[in-house]
Amino acid sequence: SPNSIYPSIKDLAFIDGKFYFSGFVSGQGDEFWGYDPSTNTLIEFPELFPGPAGGSPFSLTELDGKLYFNARTPAEGRELRVFDPSTNMIELVADIYDGSNANPGDLYVLDGVLYFTASMDQSERLLFSYDPDSDELNDYGTVAKDGAPNFLSTLFATDGKIFLTVIFTDYG
């Protein structure tokens, strides 16, 4: 490592000639890092979740030159974040589940919009989208069957369509 710090790397993304990743360092946990191969420099960002637990960023997904991902902070919990390489800032996109963890996952980009699953409470996973041009977050609601809670997962985007699986807790 160029900085004598050796984070174990996972969830790697590449934007504008730099690598960004979730990296584990003892005493710091998993946090957001960068690496500039042109200068052989490891880029250390402020901890999202200070202390040994870490912010655990994952699902790094590029959209319009920015990285969107799931990470936790002490203030908002596990929510959707965005990193802008032009400012080197990480910001909260939306506090989807106020006071708890929305745990956004399955991030996919389709036609300039970010689609993902997240929880509004601990009983269901719902489909959401975020349009960075309008700064609009959309909740597509439940895909309930006879009022049964559901868990959306395994999103996949192709040919202008989003595909997903739904598990109904009462039906399987």
GROMACS .gro file of C-alpha atoms in nm:
model
  172
    1SER     CA    1   0.000   0.000   0.000
    2PRO     CA    2   0.135   0.346  -0.083
    3ASN     CA    3   0.024   0.490   0.254
    4SER     CA    4   0.132   0.190   0.465
    5ILE     CA    5  -0.236   0.119   0.528
    6TYR     CA    6  -0.365  -0.213   0.397
    7PRO     CA    7  -0.744  -0.220   0.382
    8SER     CA    8  -0.896  -0.546   0.265
    9ILE     CA    9  -1.090  -0.450  -0.047
   10LYS     CA   10  -1.443  -0.541  -0.151
   11ASP     CA   11  -1.714  -0.388  -0.368
   12LEU     CA   12  -1.483  -0.210  -0.613
   13ALA     CA   13  -1.593   0.069  -0.853
   14PHE     CA   14  -1.394   0.275  -1.107
   15ILE     CA   15  -1.479   0.636  -1.201
   16ASP     CA   16  -1.268   0.906  -1.367
   17GLY     CA   17  -0.945   0.709  -1.342
   18LYS     CA   18  -0.979   0.626  -0.971
   19PHE     CA   19  -1.089   0.317  -0.783
   20TYR     CA   20  -1.338   0.342  -0.495
   21PHE     CA   21  -1.417   0.059  -0.258
   22SER     CA   22  -1.528  -0.061   0.079
   23GLY     CA   23  -1.217  -0.146   0.276
   24PHE     CA   24  -1.165  -0.303   0.617
   25VAL     CA   25  -0.896  -0.179   0.853
   26SER     CA   26  -0.864  -0.314   1.207
   27GLY     CA   27  -1.001  -0.064   1.461
   28GLN     CA   28  -1.193   0.121   1.189
   29GLY     CA   29  -1.415  -0.147   1.038
   30ASP     CA   30  -1.537  -0.129   0.678
   31GLU     CA   31  -1.528   0.226   0.542
   32PHE     CA   32  -1.525   0.410   0.207
   33TRP     CA   33  -1.181   0.440   0.041
   34GLY     CA   34  -1.031   0.547  -0.289
   35TYR     CA   35  -0.714   0.476  -0.483
   36ASP     CA   36  -0.556   0.693  -0.753
   37PRO     CA   37  -0.331   0.473  -0.971
   38SER     CA   38  -0.185   0.777  -1.151
   39THR     CA   39  -0.026   0.900  -0.826
   40ASN     CA   40  -0.018   0.565  -0.643
   41THR     CA   41  -0.215   0.727  -0.359
   42LEU     CA   42  -0.462   0.564  -0.124
   43ILE     CA   43  -0.743   0.811  -0.054
   44GLU     CA   44  -0.877   0.802   0.300
   45PHE     CA   45  -1.220   0.956   0.361
   46PRO     CA   46  -1.369   1.052   0.698
   47GLU     CA   47  -1.526   0.751   0.869
   48LEU     CA   48  -1.899   0.719   0.804
   49PHE     CA   49  -1.944   0.532   1.132
   50PRO     CA   50  -1.652   0.617   1.364
   51GLY     CA   51  -1.508   0.332   1.566
   52PRO     CA   52  -1.444  -0.037   1.505
   53ALA     CA   53  -1.792  -0.116   1.366
   54GLY     CA   54  -1.750   0.097   1.050
   55GLY     CA   55  -2.003   0.232   0.802
   56SER     CA   56  -1.993  -0.087   0.590
   57PRO     CA   57  -2.057   0.070   0.249
   58PHE     CA   58  -2.172  -0.172  -0.021
   59SER     CA   59  -2.350  -0.191  -0.357
   60LEU     CA   60  -2.133   0.083  -0.511
   61THR     CA   61  -2.320   0.178  -0.828
   62GLU     CA   62  -2.219   0.449  -1.077
   63LEU     CA   63  -2.476   0.691  -1.218
   64ASP     CA   64  -2.387   1.016  -1.397
   65GLY     CA   65  -2.030   1.018  -1.264
   66LYS     CA   66  -2.132   0.969  -0.900
   67LEU     CA   67  -2.133   0.659  -0.681
   68TYR     CA   68  -2.450   0.555  -0.500
   69PHE     CA   69  -2.429   0.302  -0.220
   70ASN     CA   70  -2.569   0.173   0.106
   71ALA     CA   71  -2.384   0.273   0.425
   72ARG     CA   72  -2.464   0.348   0.785
   73THR     CA   73  -2.392   0.645   1.007
   74PRO     CA   74  -2.480   0.701   1.372
   75ALA     CA   75  -2.723   0.980   1.275
   76GLU     CA   76  -2.940   0.814   1.005
   77GLY     CA   77  -2.859   0.444   1.023
   78ARG     CA   78  -2.819   0.238   0.702
   79GLU     CA   79  -2.948   0.454   0.416
   80LEU     CA   80  -2.875   0.548   0.053
   81ARG     CA   81  -2.562   0.764   0.013
   82VAL     CA   82  -2.395   0.933  -0.283
   83PHE     CA   83  -2.028   1.015  -0.340
   84ASP     CA   84  -1.941   1.296  -0.580
   85PRO     CA   85  -1.578   1.266  -0.703
   86SER     CA   86  -1.579   1.632  -0.814
   87THR     CA   87  -1.624   1.747  -0.452
   88ASN     CA   88  -1.495   1.438  -0.266
   89MET     CA   89  -1.811   1.458  -0.053
   90ILE     CA   90  -2.040   1.177   0.067
   91GLU     CA   91  -2.398   1.282   0.129
   92LEU     CA   92  -2.726   1.127   0.234
   93VAL     CA   93  -2.960   1.090  -0.065
   94ALA     CA   94  -3.269   1.032   0.148
   95ASP     CA   95  -3.353   0.909   0.498
   96ILE     CA   96  -3.593   0.646   0.362
   97TYR     CA   97  -3.678   0.488   0.696
   98ASP     CA   98  -3.656   0.773   0.944
   99GLY     CA   99  -3.517   0.662   1.277
  100SER     CA  100  -3.405   0.318   1.158
  101ASN     CA  101  -3.232   0.131   0.875
  102ALA     CA  102  -3.383   0.123   0.523
  103ASN     CA  103  -3.093  -0.099   0.415
  104PRO     CA  104  -3.113  -0.017   0.041
  105GLY     CA  105  -2.986  -0.293  -0.185
  106ASP     CA  106  -3.002  -0.441  -0.534
  107LEU     CA  107  -2.903  -0.106  -0.690
  108TYR     CA  108  -2.946  -0.091  -1.070
  109VAL     CA  109  -2.940   0.194  -1.320
  110LEU     CA  110  -3.188   0.212  -1.604
  111ASP     CA  111  -3.235   0.515  -1.833
  112GLY     CA  112  -3.056   0.752  -1.593
  113VAL     CA  113  -3.259   0.646  -1.289
  114LEU     CA  114  -3.139   0.441  -0.991
  115TYR     CA  115  -3.370   0.155  -0.888
  116PHE     CA  116  -3.331  -0.031  -0.560
  117THR     CA  117  -3.510  -0.220  -0.286
  118ALA     CA  118  -3.538  -0.085   0.069
  119SER     CA  119  -3.744  -0.122   0.385
  120MET     CA  120  -3.990   0.133   0.519
  121ASP     CA  121  -4.031  -0.088   0.824
  122GLN     CA  122  -3.893  -0.425   0.921
  123SER     CA  123  -4.176  -0.626   0.765
  124GLU     CA  124  -4.137  -0.555   0.390
  125ARG     CA  125  -3.883  -0.470   0.117
  126LEU     CA  126  -4.022  -0.233  -0.143
  127LEU     CA  127  -3.917  -0.101  -0.483
  128PHE     CA  128  -3.782   0.256  -0.497
  129SER     CA  129  -3.624   0.476  -0.761
  130TYR     CA  130  -3.413   0.787  -0.741
  131ASP     CA  131  -3.379   1.034  -1.029
  132PRO     CA  132  -3.071   1.252  -0.975
  133ASP     CA  133  -3.182   1.506  -1.238
  134SER     CA  134  -3.501   1.592  -1.049
  135ASP     CA  135  -3.374   1.481  -0.704
  136GLU     CA  136  -3.695   1.278  -0.680
  137LEU     CA  137  -3.730   0.963  -0.469
  138ASN     CA  138  -4.020   0.736  -0.564
  139ASP     CA  139  -4.170   0.461  -0.352
  140TYR     CA  140  -4.359   0.217  -0.574
  141GLY     CA  141  -4.535   0.067  -0.274
  142THR     CA  142  -4.605  -0.290  -0.192
  143VAL     CA  143  -4.670  -0.579  -0.425
  144ALA     CA  144  -4.902  -0.733  -0.169
  145LYS     CA  145  -5.100  -1.047  -0.233
  146ASP     CA  146  -5.412  -1.063  -0.017
  147GLY     CA  147  -5.250  -0.810   0.218
  148ALA     CA  148  -4.947  -1.033   0.289
  149PRO     CA  149  -4.614  -0.852   0.341
  150ASN     CA  150  -4.352  -0.912   0.074
  151PHE     CA  151  -3.978  -0.894   0.026
  152LEU     CA  152  -3.852  -0.774  -0.312
  153SER     CA  153  -3.507  -0.887  -0.414
  154THR     CA  154  -3.284  -0.976  -0.704
  155LEU     CA  155  -3.342  -0.675  -0.926
  156PHE     CA  156  -3.204  -0.695  -1.277
  157ALA     CA  157  -3.217  -0.431  -1.551
  158THR     CA  158  -3.211  -0.517  -1.921
  159ASP     CA  159  -3.374  -0.407  -2.245
  160GLY     CA  160  -3.535  -0.107  -2.079
  161LYS     CA  161  -3.706  -0.315  -1.809
  162ILE     CA  162  -3.654  -0.396  -1.442
  163PHE     CA  163  -3.705  -0.756  -1.335
  164LEU     CA  164  -3.739  -0.864  -0.973
  165THR     CA  165  -3.840  -1.149  -0.751
  166VAL     CA  166  -4.102  -1.125  -0.478
  167ILE     CA  167  -4.127  -1.346  -0.173
  168PHE     CA  168  -4.463  -1.338  -0.001
  169THR     CA  169  -4.415  -1.422   0.365
  170ASP     CA  170  -4.751  -1.602   0.386
  171TYR     CA  171  -4.709  -1.787   0.055
  172GLY     CA  172  -4.333  -1.834  -0.001
   0.00000   0.00000   0.00000
